[in-house]
CSV table of C-alpha atoms in Angstrom, one decimal:
chain,number,residue,atom,x,y,z
A,364,MET,CA,-56.0,19.0,9.2
A,365,SER,CA,-55.5,16.4,12.0
A,366,HIS,CA,-54.4,12.8,11.4
A,367,LEU,CA,-54.7,9.7,13.5
A,368,TYR,CA,-52.4,6.7,13.2
A,369,THR,CA,-54.1,3.6,14.8
A,370,ASN,CA,-53.4,-0.1,15.4
A,371,PHE,CA,-49.6,0.0,16.0
A,372,ARG,CA,-47.3,-1.4,18.7
A,373,TRP,CA,-45.3,1.0,20.8
A,374,TRP,CA,-41.6,0.2,20.5
A,375,ARG,CA,-40.8,0.0,24.2
A,376,ASP,CA,-43.2,-2.7,25.3
A,377,GLY,CA,-45.2,-3.8,22.2
A,378,ALA,CA,-48.4,-2.3,23.7
A,379,PRO,CA,-51.2,-1.4,21.3
A,380,CYS,CA,-51.2,2.3,20.7
A,381,ASN,CA,-52.6,5.2,18.6
A,382,LEU,CA,-51.0,8.6,17.7
A,383,GLN,CA,-52.9,11.8,16.8
A,384,ILE,CA,-51.0,14.6,15.0
A,385,SER,CA,-52.1,18.2,14.4
A,386,ALA,CA,-52.0,20.0,11.1
A,387,GLN,CA,-48.7,21.6,12.3
A,388,GLY,CA,-47.2,18.1,12.6
A,389,LYS,CA,-47.1,17.9,16.3
A,390,VAL,CA,-48.3,15.1,18.6
A,391,THR,CA,-51.6,15.9,20.2
A,392,TYR,CA,-52.3,12.4,21.7
A,393,ARG,CA,-50.5,9.1,22.2
A,394,GLY,CA,-52.3,6.2,24.0
A,395,SER,CA,-54.8,3.5,23.7
A,396,GLU,CA,-57.9,5.6,23.0
A,397,GLU,CA,-59.0,6.7,19.5
A,398,PRO,CA,-59.6,10.5,19.4
A,399,LEU,CA,-61.4,12.0,16.5
A,400,ALA,CA,-59.3,13.1,13.5
A,401,ASP,CA,-59.8,14.3,9.9
A,402,ASP,CA,-57.9,11.4,8.5
A,403,VAL,CA,-57.1,7.9,9.9
A,404,THR,CA,-54.4,5.5,8.9
A,405,ASP,CA,-54.5,1.9,10.2
A,406,LEU,CA,-50.9,0.6,10.5
A,407,GLY,CA,-52.0,-3.0,10.8
A,408,GLY,CA,-50.1,-4.0,13.9
A,409,ALA,CA,-46.7,-2.5,12.8
A,410,TRP,CA,-44.2,-1.1,15.3
A,411,LEU,CA,-43.7,2.6,15.8
A,412,MET,CA,-40.8,4.5,17.4
A,413,PRO,CA,-39.3,8.0,17.3
A,414,ALA,CA,-37.0,8.8,14.4
A,415,PHE,CA,-33.3,8.6,15.2
A,416,VAL,CA,-31.1,11.7,15.8
A,417,ASP,CA,-27.4,11.7,14.8
A,418,CYS,CA,-26.0,14.5,17.0
A,419,HIS,CA,-22.4,14.3,15.5
A,420,CYS,CA,-21.8,13.6,11.9
A,421,HIS,CA,-20.6,15.3,8.7
A,422,ILE,CA,-23.6,15.7,6.4
A,423,LEU,CA,-21.8,17.4,3.5
A,424,SER,CA,-18.8,15.1,3.7
A,425,THR,CA,-21.1,12.1,3.7
A,426,GLY,CA,-22.6,13.2,0.5
A,427,LEU,CA,-19.3,14.2,-1.2
A,428,ASP,CA,-17.7,10.9,-0.2
A,429,LEU,CA,-20.3,8.9,-2.1
A,430,HIS,CA,-18.3,9.7,-5.3
A,431,LYS,CA,-14.9,8.9,-3.8
A,432,LEU,CA,-13.0,5.6,-3.9
A,433,ASN,CA,-13.8,3.6,-0.8
A,434,LEU,CA,-10.9,1.4,0.6
A,435,SER,CA,-12.8,0.0,3.6
A,436,ALA,CA,-12.6,-3.5,2.3
A,437,CYS,CA,-8.8,-3.5,1.7
A,438,ASP,CA,-6.6,-5.4,4.0
A,439,SER,CA,-3.4,-5.5,1.8
A,440,ARG,CA,-1.2,-3.1,-0.1
A,441,GLU,CA,-1.9,-5.0,-3.3
A,442,GLN,CA,-5.7,-4.5,-3.0
A,443,ILE,CA,-5.3,-0.8,-2.3
A,444,LEU,CA,-2.9,-0.3,-5.3
A,445,GLU,CA,-5.1,-2.3,-7.6
A,446,LEU,CA,-8.2,-0.2,-6.8
A,447,LEU,CA,-6.2,3.0,-7.2
A,448,ARG,CA,-4.9,1.8,-10.6
A,449,GLU,CA,-8.5,1.0,-11.7
A,450,ARG,CA,-9.8,4.4,-10.5
A,451,SER,CA,-6.8,6.3,-12.1
A,452,GLU,CA,-7.5,4.7,-15.5
A,453,GLN,CA,-11.0,6.2,-15.2
A,454,THR,CA,-9.8,9.6,-14.1
A,455,PRO,CA,-9.0,12.4,-16.5
A,456,GLU,CA,-5.3,13.3,-16.6
A,457,TRP,CA,-6.0,16.8,-15.1
A,458,ALA,CA,-8.1,15.5,-12.1
A,459,TRP,CA,-7.2,14.2,-8.7
A,460,VAL,CA,-7.7,10.6,-7.4
A,461,LEU,CA,-9.4,10.8,-4.1
A,462,ALA,CA,-9.9,7.8,-1.8
A,463,VAL,CA,-11.5,7.4,1.7
A,464,GLN,CA,-11.5,4.8,4.5
A,465,TYR,CA,-7.8,4.0,4.1
A,466,ASP,CA,-6.6,2.2,7.3
A,467,GLN,CA,-3.0,1.1,7.8
A,468,THR,CA,-3.9,-1.0,10.8
A,469,ARG,CA,-5.7,-3.4,8.6
A,470,LEU,CA,-2.5,-4.2,6.8
A,471,GLU,CA,-0.5,-7.2,8.0
A,472,ASP,CA,2.5,-5.2,9.0
A,473,GLY,CA,0.5,-2.2,10.3
A,474,ARG,CA,2.8,0.2,8.3
A,475,HIS,CA,1.5,3.1,6.2
A,476,ILE,CA,1.6,2.9,2.5
A,477,THR,CA,4.1,5.3,1.0
A,478,ALA,CA,3.9,8.2,-1.4
A,479,ASP,CA,6.0,6.3,-3.9
A,480,GLU,CA,3.9,3.1,-3.7
A,481,ILE,CA,0.8,5.2,-4.4
A,482,GLU,CA,2.6,7.0,-7.2
A,483,SER,CA,3.2,3.7,-9.0
A,484,ALA,CA,-0.5,3.1,-9.3
A,485,THR,CA,-1.9,6.5,-10.0
A,486,LEU,CA,-0.5,7.1,-13.5
A,487,GLY,CA,0.9,10.6,-12.8
A,488,ARG,CA,-2.3,11.9,-11.3
A,489,PRO,CA,-2.2,13.6,-7.9
A,490,ALA,CA,-3.8,11.3,-5.2
A,491,ILE,CA,-4.9,11.5,-1.6
A,492,LEU,CA,-6.0,8.6,0.6
A,493,ARG,CA,-7.9,9.9,3.6
A,494,HIS,CA,-7.5,7.8,6.8
A,495,ALA,CA,-10.5,6.1,8.2
A,496,SER,CA,-10.2,8.2,11.3
A,497,GLY,CA,-10.3,11.5,9.3
A,498,HIS,CA,-7.2,12.7,11.2
A,499,ALA,CA,-4.5,11.6,8.7
A,500,CYS,CA,-4.0,11.0,5.0
A,501,VAL,CA,-1.4,9.7,2.6
A,502,ALA,CA,-0.6,11.7,-0.5
A,503,ASN,CA,1.3,10.4,-3.5
A,504,ARG,CA,4.6,11.9,-4.7
A,505,THR,CA,2.9,14.1,-7.4
A,506,ALA,CA,0.5,15.6,-4.8
A,507,ILE,CA,3.4,16.3,-2.3
A,508,GLY,CA,5.4,17.9,-5.1
A,509,LEU,CA,2.5,20.3,-5.8
A,510,ALA,CA,2.2,21.3,-2.1
A,511,ASP,CA,4.2,23.6,0.2
A,512,ALA,CA,5.8,20.9,2.4
A,513,ARG,CA,6.9,23.1,5.2
A,514,ASP,CA,6.1,22.1,8.7
A,515,VAL,CA,2.6,23.0,9.9
A,516,GLU,CA,1.4,24.1,13.4
A,517,GLY,CA,-1.0,21.6,14.9
A,518,GLY,CA,0.1,18.9,12.4
A,519,GLU,CA,3.0,16.8,11.2
A,520,ILE,CA,4.5,16.0,7.8
A,521,VAL,CA,6.0,12.6,8.5
A,522,ARG,CA,9.5,12.4,7.0
A,523,ASP,CA,12.0,9.6,6.4
A,524,ARG,CA,15.6,9.6,7.7
A,525,HIS,CA,16.7,11.9,4.9
A,526,GLY,CA,14.1,14.5,5.7
A,527,GLU,CA,11.9,13.7,2.7
A,528,PRO,CA,8.0,13.5,3.2
A,529,THR,CA,6.9,9.9,3.3
A,530,GLY,CA,3.4,10.9,2.1
A,531,VAL,CA,1.8,10.6,5.6
A,532,LEU,CA,0.2,13.8,6.8
A,533,LEU,CA,-1.2,14.1,10.3
A,534,GLU,CA,-3.9,16.5,11.5
A,535,ASN,CA,-3.5,20.1,10.3
A,536,ALA,CA,-0.7,19.0,7.9
A,537,MET,CA,-3.4,17.4,5.7
A,538,ARG,CA,-4.2,21.0,4.6
A,539,ILE,CA,-1.1,21.2,2.5
A,540,VAL,CA,-2.7,18.9,-0.1
A,541,TYR,CA,-6.4,19.3,0.5
A,542,GLN,CA,-6.2,23.1,0.0
A,543,LEU,CA,-5.0,22.3,-3.6
A,544,LEU,CA,-8.3,20.7,-4.5
A,545,PRO,CA,-10.8,22.7,-6.4
A,546,PRO,CA,-13.7,23.4,-4.0
A,547,PRO,CA,-17.1,22.1,-4.8
A,548,THR,CA,-19.6,24.6,-6.1
A,549,ARG,CA,-22.6,25.6,-4.1
A,550,GLU,CA,-24.8,23.5,-6.3
A,551,GLU,CA,-22.5,20.5,-5.9
A,552,MET,CA,-22.6,20.9,-2.1
A,553,ALA,CA,-26.4,21.2,-2.2
A,554,ASP,CA,-26.6,18.0,-4.2
A,555,ALA,CA,-24.3,16.2,-1.8
A,556,ILE,CA,-26.3,17.3,1.2
A,557,PHE,CA,-29.5,16.1,-0.5
A,558,ALA,CA,-27.9,12.8,-1.3
A,559,ALA,CA,-26.7,12.5,2.3
A,560,SER,CA,-30.2,13.2,3.7
A,561,GLU,CA,-31.6,10.4,1.6
A,562,LYS,CA,-29.0,8.0,3.0
A,563,LEU,CA,-29.7,9.1,6.5
A,564,ASN,CA,-33.5,8.8,6.0
A,565,ALA,CA,-33.0,5.2,4.9
A,566,MET,CA,-31.5,4.5,8.3
A,567,GLY,CA,-34.3,6.1,10.2
A,568,ILE,CA,-32.5,9.4,10.8
A,569,VAL,CA,-34.3,12.7,10.3
A,570,SER,CA,-32.2,15.1,12.4
A,571,ALA,CA,-28.4,15.4,12.2
A,572,ALA,CA,-25.7,17.7,13.5
A,573,ASP,CA,-23.0,18.7,11.0
A,574,MET,CA,-19.9,19.0,13.1
A,575,GLY,CA,-17.4,21.5,11.6
A,576,ALA,CA,-17.3,22.9,8.1
A,577,THR,CA,-14.8,21.8,5.5
A,578,HIS,CA,-15.5,24.5,2.9
A,579,ASN,CA,-16.5,28.2,2.6
A,580,LEU,CA,-19.1,28.7,5.4
A,581,GLU,CA,-21.3,31.1,3.5
A,582,ASP,CA,-21.5,28.7,0.6
A,583,GLN,CA,-22.3,25.9,2.9
A,584,PHE,CA,-25.2,27.8,4.6
A,585,TRP,CA,-26.6,28.4,1.1
A,586,ALA,CA,-26.2,24.7,0.2
A,587,TYR,CA,-28.0,23.5,3.4
A,588,GLN,CA,-30.9,25.9,2.8
A,589,ASN,CA,-31.1,25.0,-0.9
A,590,ALA,CA,-31.2,21.2,-0.1
A,591,ILE,CA,-34.0,21.8,2.4
A,592,GLU,CA,-36.0,23.9,-0.1
A,593,ARG,CA,-35.6,21.1,-2.6
A,594,GLY,CA,-37.2,18.7,-0.2
A,595,ALA,CA,-34.4,17.2,1.9
A,596,ARG,CA,-36.2,15.5,4.8
A,597,LEU,CA,-33.7,16.4,7.5
A,598,ARG,CA,-33.5,18.8,10.5
A,599,ILE,CA,-29.9,20.1,10.2
A,600,ARG,CA,-28.0,21.4,13.2
A,601,LEU,CA,-24.7,23.2,12.4
A,602,TYR,CA,-21.6,23.4,14.5
A,603,PRO,CA,-19.2,25.6,12.5
A,604,ASN,CA,-15.5,25.4,13.3
A,605,TRP,CA,-14.4,28.1,15.8
A,606,SER,CA,-12.1,29.9,13.3
A,607,GLN,CA,-14.8,30.2,10.7
A,608,VAL,CA,-17.1,32.1,13.1
A,609,PHE,CA,-14.6,34.2,15.1
A,610,LYS,CA,-12.1,35.1,12.4
A,611,GLY,CA,-14.3,37.3,10.2
A,612,GLY,CA,-16.8,34.6,9.2
A,613,PRO,CA,-20.2,35.3,7.7
A,614,GLN,CA,-23.3,36.2,9.7
A,615,LEU,CA,-24.9,33.1,11.1
A,616,PRO,CA,-28.3,32.2,9.5
A,617,GLU,CA,-31.6,32.9,11.2
A,618,PRO,CA,-32.7,29.7,13.0
A,619,THR,CA,-35.7,27.6,11.7
A,620,ASP,CA,-37.1,24.3,12.8
A,621,ASN,CA,-35.1,22.6,10.0
A,622,LEU,CA,-31.9,24.6,10.0
A,623,ARG,CA,-30.0,26.4,12.8
A,624,VAL,CA,-26.6,26.8,14.2
A,625,ALA,CA,-26.5,24.8,17.5
A,626,GLY,CA,-23.0,25.5,18.6
A,627,ILE,CA,-19.3,25.8,17.8
A,628,LYS,CA,-16.8,23.0,17.1
A,629,LEU,CA,-13.3,22.7,18.4
A,630,TYR,CA,-10.7,20.0,18.4
A,631,ALA,CA,-8.5,19.2,21.4
A,632,ASP,CA,-6.6,16.2,20.0
A,633,GLY,CA,-6.6,13.6,17.1
A,634,ALA,CA,-7.6,10.0,16.8
A,635,ILE,CA,-6.5,6.6,18.1
A,636,GLY,CA,-6.0,5.0,14.6
A,637,ALA,CA,-3.8,7.8,13.5
A,638,GLY,CA,-1.8,7.7,16.8
A,639,THR,CA,-2.7,11.4,17.4
A,640,ALA,CA,-5.2,11.1,20.3
A,641,ALA,CA,-3.7,12.7,23.4
A,642,VAL,CA,-3.3,9.7,25.8
A,643,SER,CA,-1.6,9.3,29.1
A,644,GLU,CA,-0.3,5.8,28.4
A,645,PRO,CA,1.8,5.6,25.2
A,646,PHE,CA,0.5,3.9,22.1
A,647,LEU,CA,2.0,0.5,21.4
A,648,THR,CA,3.3,2.1,18.1
A,649,GLY,CA,4.9,4.9,20.1
A,650,GLY,CA,4.1,8.4,21.3
A,651,LYS,CA,1.3,9.9,23.4
A,652,GLY,CA,-0.5,11.8,20.6
A,653,LYS,CA,-0.8,15.5,20.4
A,654,PHE,CA,-2.8,18.5,21.4
A,655,MET,CA,-4.3,20.7,18.8
A,656,TYR,CA,-3.9,23.8,21.0
A,657,SER,CA,-2.0,24.8,24.1
A,658,PRO,CA,-4.1,24.6,27.3
A,659,GLN,CA,-4.4,28.4,27.4
A,660,GLU,CA,-5.3,28.7,23.7
A,661,LEU,CA,-8.1,26.1,24.2
A,662,LYS,CA,-9.4,28.0,27.2
A,663,THR,CA,-9.4,31.2,25.3
A,664,ARG,CA,-11.3,29.8,22.3
A,665,VAL,CA,-13.9,28.1,24.5
A,666,LYS,CA,-14.4,31.2,26.6
A,667,THR,CA,-14.8,33.4,23.4
A,668,ALA,CA,-17.5,31.1,22.0
A,669,HIS,CA,-19.1,30.8,25.5
A,670,ASP,CA,-19.2,34.6,26.0
A,671,ALA,CA,-20.8,35.0,22.5
A,672,GLY,CA,-23.7,32.8,23.7
A,673,HIS,CA,-22.8,29.5,22.0
A,674,SER,CA,-22.6,25.9,23.2
A,675,VAL,CA,-19.2,24.5,22.5
A,676,ALA,CA,-18.6,20.9,21.3
A,677,VAL,CA,-15.0,19.8,21.7
A,678,HIS,CA,-13.5,16.7,20.1
A,679,ALA,CA,-11.5,14.9,22.8
A,680,ILE,CA,-10.7,11.2,22.3
A,681,GLY,CA,-7.7,10.7,24.6
A,682,ASP,CA,-7.8,11.1,28.4
A,683,ARG,CA,-5.2,13.8,28.4
A,684,ALA,CA,-7.3,15.8,26.0
A,685,THR,CA,-10.4,15.3,28.1
A,686,ASP,CA,-8.7,16.9,31.1
A,687,LEU,CA,-7.8,20.0,29.1
A,688,VAL,CA,-11.3,20.3,27.8
A,689,LEU,CA,-12.9,20.0,31.3
A,690,ASP,CA,-10.5,22.7,32.6
A,691,ALA,CA,-11.6,24.9,29.7
A,692,PHE,CA,-15.3,24.3,30.4
A,693,GLU,CA,-14.9,24.8,34.1
A,694,ALA,CA,-13.2,28.2,33.5
A,695,THR,CA,-16.4,29.5,31.7
A,696,GLY,CA,-18.3,29.3,35.0
A,697,GLU,CA,-21.1,27.5,33.2
A,698,PRO,CA,-19.6,24.1,32.1
A,699,GLU,CA,-23.1,22.5,31.8
A,700,ARG,CA,-23.7,24.5,28.6
A,701,HIS,CA,-21.0,22.5,26.7
A,702,ARG,CA,-20.3,19.0,25.5
A,703,ILE,CA,-17.4,16.6,24.8
A,704,GLU,CA,-17.3,14.7,21.5
A,705,HIS,CA,-16.1,11.1,21.7
A,706,ALA,CA,-14.6,10.9,25.3
A,707,MET,CA,-13.3,7.4,24.4
A,708,ILE,CA,-10.8,7.0,27.2
A,709,LEU,CA,-12.3,8.0,30.6
A,710,SER,CA,-11.0,7.2,34.1
A,711,ASP,CA,-13.4,6.9,37.0
A,712,GLU,CA,-12.2,10.2,38.3
A,713,GLN,CA,-12.9,11.9,35.0
A,714,ILE,CA,-16.4,10.4,34.9
A,715,GLU,CA,-17.0,11.8,38.4
A,716,ARG,CA,-15.7,15.2,37.3
A,717,VAL,CA,-17.8,15.3,34.1
A,718,ALA,CA,-20.9,14.5,36.2
A,719,LYS,CA,-20.1,17.2,38.8
A,720,LEU,CA,-19.6,19.8,36.1
A,721,GLY,CA,-22.8,18.9,34.3
A,722,VAL,CA,-21.1,18.5,31.0
A,723,SER,CA,-22.7,16.3,28.2
A,724,ILE,CA,-21.0,13.6,26.2
A,725,SER,CA,-21.6,12.4,22.6
A,726,MET,CA,-20.3,8.9,21.9
A,727,GLN,CA,-20.1,6.8,18.8
A,728,PRO,CA,-20.7,3.1,19.7
A,729,GLU,CA,-20.3,2.1,16.0
A,730,PHE,CA,-16.6,2.8,16.4
A,731,ARG,CA,-16.3,-0.5,18.2
A,732,LEU,CA,-17.6,-2.3,15.1
A,733,CYS,CA,-15.4,-0.6,12.6
A,734,PHE,CA,-12.2,0.2,14.4
A,735,LEU,CA,-11.7,-2.4,17.2
A,736,HIS,CA,-8.9,-3.9,15.3
A,737,SER,CA,-7.2,-0.6,15.1
A,738,TYR,CA,-7.7,0.1,18.8
A,739,ARG,CA,-6.2,-3.3,19.7
A,740,ARG,CA,-3.2,-2.6,17.5
A,741,GLN,CA,-2.6,0.9,18.9
A,742,LEU,CA,-3.6,0.3,22.6
A,743,GLY,CA,-3.5,-3.5,23.3
A,744,ASP,CA,-6.4,-5.7,24.1
A,745,GLU,CA,-6.9,-4.6,27.7
A,746,ARG,CA,-7.0,-0.9,27.0
A,747,ALA,CA,-9.1,-1.4,23.9
A,748,THR,CA,-11.7,-3.2,26.0
A,749,ARG,CA,-12.0,-0.2,28.3
A,750,LEU,CA,-12.9,2.2,25.6
A,751,LEU,CA,-16.4,3.8,25.4
A,752,ARG,CA,-17.7,3.6,29.0
A,753,PHE,CA,-21.5,3.7,28.2
A,754,ARG,CA,-22.7,2.1,31.4
A,755,SER,CA,-20.5,4.1,33.7
A,756,VAL,CA,-21.4,7.4,32.0
A,757,LEU,CA,-25.2,6.7,32.3
A,758,ASP,CA,-24.9,5.5,35.9
A,759,ALA,CA,-23.1,8.7,36.8
A,760,GLY,CA,-26.1,10.7,35.5
A,761,ILE,CA,-24.2,12.3,32.6
A,762,PRO,CA,-26.4,13.5,29.7
A,763,LEU,CA,-25.4,11.0,26.8
A,764,GLY,CA,-26.2,11.2,23.1
A,765,PHE,CA,-25.2,8.6,20.5
A,766,SER,CA,-24.0,9.6,17.1
A,767,SER,CA,-22.0,8.2,14.2
A,768,ASP,CA,-19.3,10.7,13.0
A,769,SER,CA,-20.3,9.6,9.5
A,770,PRO,CA,-18.7,9.3,7.0
A,771,ILE,CA,-16.0,8.0,9.3
A,772,VAL,CA,-18.3,5.0,9.8
A,773,PRO,CA,-21.4,4.0,7.7
A,774,GLY,CA,-23.7,5.5,10.4
A,775,ASP,CA,-26.4,2.9,10.9
A,776,PRO,CA,-27.9,3.5,14.4
A,777,TRP,CA,-28.8,-0.2,14.6
A,778,ASP,CA,-25.2,-1.2,14.4
A,779,GLY,CA,-24.4,1.3,17.2
A,780,ILE,CA,-27.3,0.0,19.3
A,781,ARG,CA,-25.9,-3.5,18.9
A,782,MET,CA,-22.4,-2.4,19.9
A,783,ALA,CA,-23.7,-0.6,22.9
A,784,THR,CA,-25.8,-3.5,24.2
A,785,GLU,CA,-23.0,-6.0,23.5
A,786,HIS,CA,-20.0,-4.1,25.1
A,787,PRO,CA,-18.0,-6.6,27.1
A,788,THR,CA,-17.7,-4.4,30.2
A,789,GLU,CA,-19.9,-1.3,29.6
A,790,ALA,CA,-23.1,-2.7,28.1
A,791,ILE,CA,-26.4,-0.8,28.4
A,792,THR,CA,-30.0,-2.0,27.7
A,793,PHE,CA,-31.7,-1.8,24.4
A,794,GLU,CA,-34.1,0.9,25.7
A,795,GLU,CA,-31.2,3.0,27.0
A,796,ALA,CA,-29.4,2.7,23.6
A,797,VAL,CA,-32.4,3.8,21.7
A,798,ASP,CA,-33.0,6.7,24.1
A,799,ALA,CA,-29.4,7.8,23.4
A,800,TYR,CA,-30.1,7.8,19.7
A,801,THR,CA,-33.3,9.7,20.1
A,802,ARG,CA,-34.1,11.9,23.2
A,803,GLY,CA,-30.5,11.9,24.3
A,804,ALA,CA,-29.0,13.0,21.0
A,805,ALA,CA,-31.8,15.6,20.5
A,806,GLY,CA,-31.1,17.0,24.0
A,807,LEU,CA,-27.4,17.4,23.3
A,808,ASP,CA,-28.3,19.5,20.3
A,809,GLY,CA,-30.7,21.6,22.4
A,810,ASP,CA,-33.8,20.2,20.8
A,811,GLU,CA,-36.8,19.7,23.0
A,812,LEU,CA,-39.3,19.4,20.3
A,813,PHE,CA,-38.6,15.9,19.1
A,814,GLY,CA,-36.9,12.6,20.1
A,815,ARG,CA,-39.7,11.2,22.3
A,816,LEU,CA,-43.1,11.6,20.5
A,817,ASP,CA,-44.5,13.3,23.6
A,818,ILE,CA,-47.4,15.7,23.5
A,819,ALA,CA,-46.5,19.0,21.6
A,820,GLN,CA,-43.4,17.4,20.1
A,821,PHE,CA,-42.9,17.1,16.3
A,822,ALA,CA,-44.1,13.8,15.0
A,823,ASP,CA,-40.9,12.5,13.4
A,824,PHE,CA,-41.3,8.7,13.6
A,825,GLN,CA,-40.3,5.4,11.9
A,826,ILE,CA,-42.4,2.3,11.3
A,827,TYR,CA,-41.3,-1.3,11.3
A,828,GLU,CA,-43.3,-4.3,10.2
A,829,HIS,CA,-41.3,-6.4,12.7
A,830,ASP,CA,-40.2,-5.8,16.3
A,831,PRO,CA,-37.4,-3.2,15.9
A,832,ARG,CA,-35.3,-5.0,18.5
A,833,SER,CA,-34.2,-7.2,15.6
A,834,GLY,CA,-32.8,-4.1,13.8
A,835,GLY,CA,-32.9,-3.5,10.1
A,836,ARG,CA,-34.1,-0.5,8.0
A,837,PRO,CA,-37.4,1.1,8.7
A,838,ASP,CA,-40.3,0.3,6.3
A,839,LYS,CA,-41.7,3.8,6.4
A,840,MET,CA,-40.8,7.3,7.8
A,841,PHE,CA,-42.9,10.2,8.8
A,842,PHE,CA,-41.2,13.6,8.9
A,843,ALA,CA,-43.3,16.4,10.4
A,844,GLY,CA,-41.1,19.0,8.6
A,845,ARG,CA,-42.7,18.1,5.3
């Protein structure tokens, strides 16, 4: 049964427009005329635009984090410890205290909180504070005591001058405590995915790419499918971690419109806030970050996934890491099949090389809103201003998609659009920013059937009673998958 939406304004220019949709949920007409349809809905002059696409987030983690202690508003040790004490009093003696959005760069002295400081507030319960970047955490003394605190490849257990762990765990070293946590059940994961989909829908997002898997991959596949069967209004694109696929992982699910594996995820370095991004100029706090793999190992992993027919998405924040990733992509012979995640520090020469190779880039403009204070502390004002070169990337003709990396940031596309259009040196237009959150992001995930509301595309759209240039949450959503 066909449906016609009439009397709305098209988001680009405010022109009056009508949209006809087939029984299969695909656009059959968009323009000023009024073709015949079985049902007609008058939108009363509202504004209509494509639904947003988040091509790099963490859907399951977003849902699971809704139940954890959020420290994003804390800018002092006292605030952190008080919130930890309150949560610990509400936590059974046998359970863990888990917090997220901890950020030492918000503290006046910029120093990490210690295992002993956390211990004083958590009443004997093991506790982990995950860093806002997702690339570090701080565990209390009880948690460290339960863990095997031997050095970890690809990570660092920060120690004091006596060789004792301070509680700070960088990159792969985080596993020594996180592997002690009881994993969520399939049902708990499905509930978290469903809750995350509702959060994303409220921000106008109906397609999202889950980058990496934090739990058993087979259980996660089941949970994604279960959430969709229960009515989650989300097209889910999965990028499992390399090791979960190529080290005896489960068979990948058959693709559908709403659930498919879109590629493989790898990490080349860490994050700026944690001081682990691989940079060519040292951090003001010391060091040049670290690589997750040797150059040869990264090339081997990229080539293995490439030869198996996958697109590869590699996390590379620092410029040194980006060079390694481009070398690995070029070695495949088809670099245009692959994408860089973040690419926050780019030289003119690197931008030229990315364009020449045909590599795509996913960027997160919302990082400027949430972490600029951290970038300034770690890099200095001048280098911080040069991060996220939106204008230069687009001008070079590089395929660009915007995303959030949620739950690292709240994930509202309108905040990202504002940050992209207000960048002091690399600003882009409103239309370009929206395109990066719709057609650009969909293109990076290999999706040609939505993102533009063109003929034969799925009619995933959002409706605003006001001009969407002023931002805000959509008043209504239409998801052709339901």
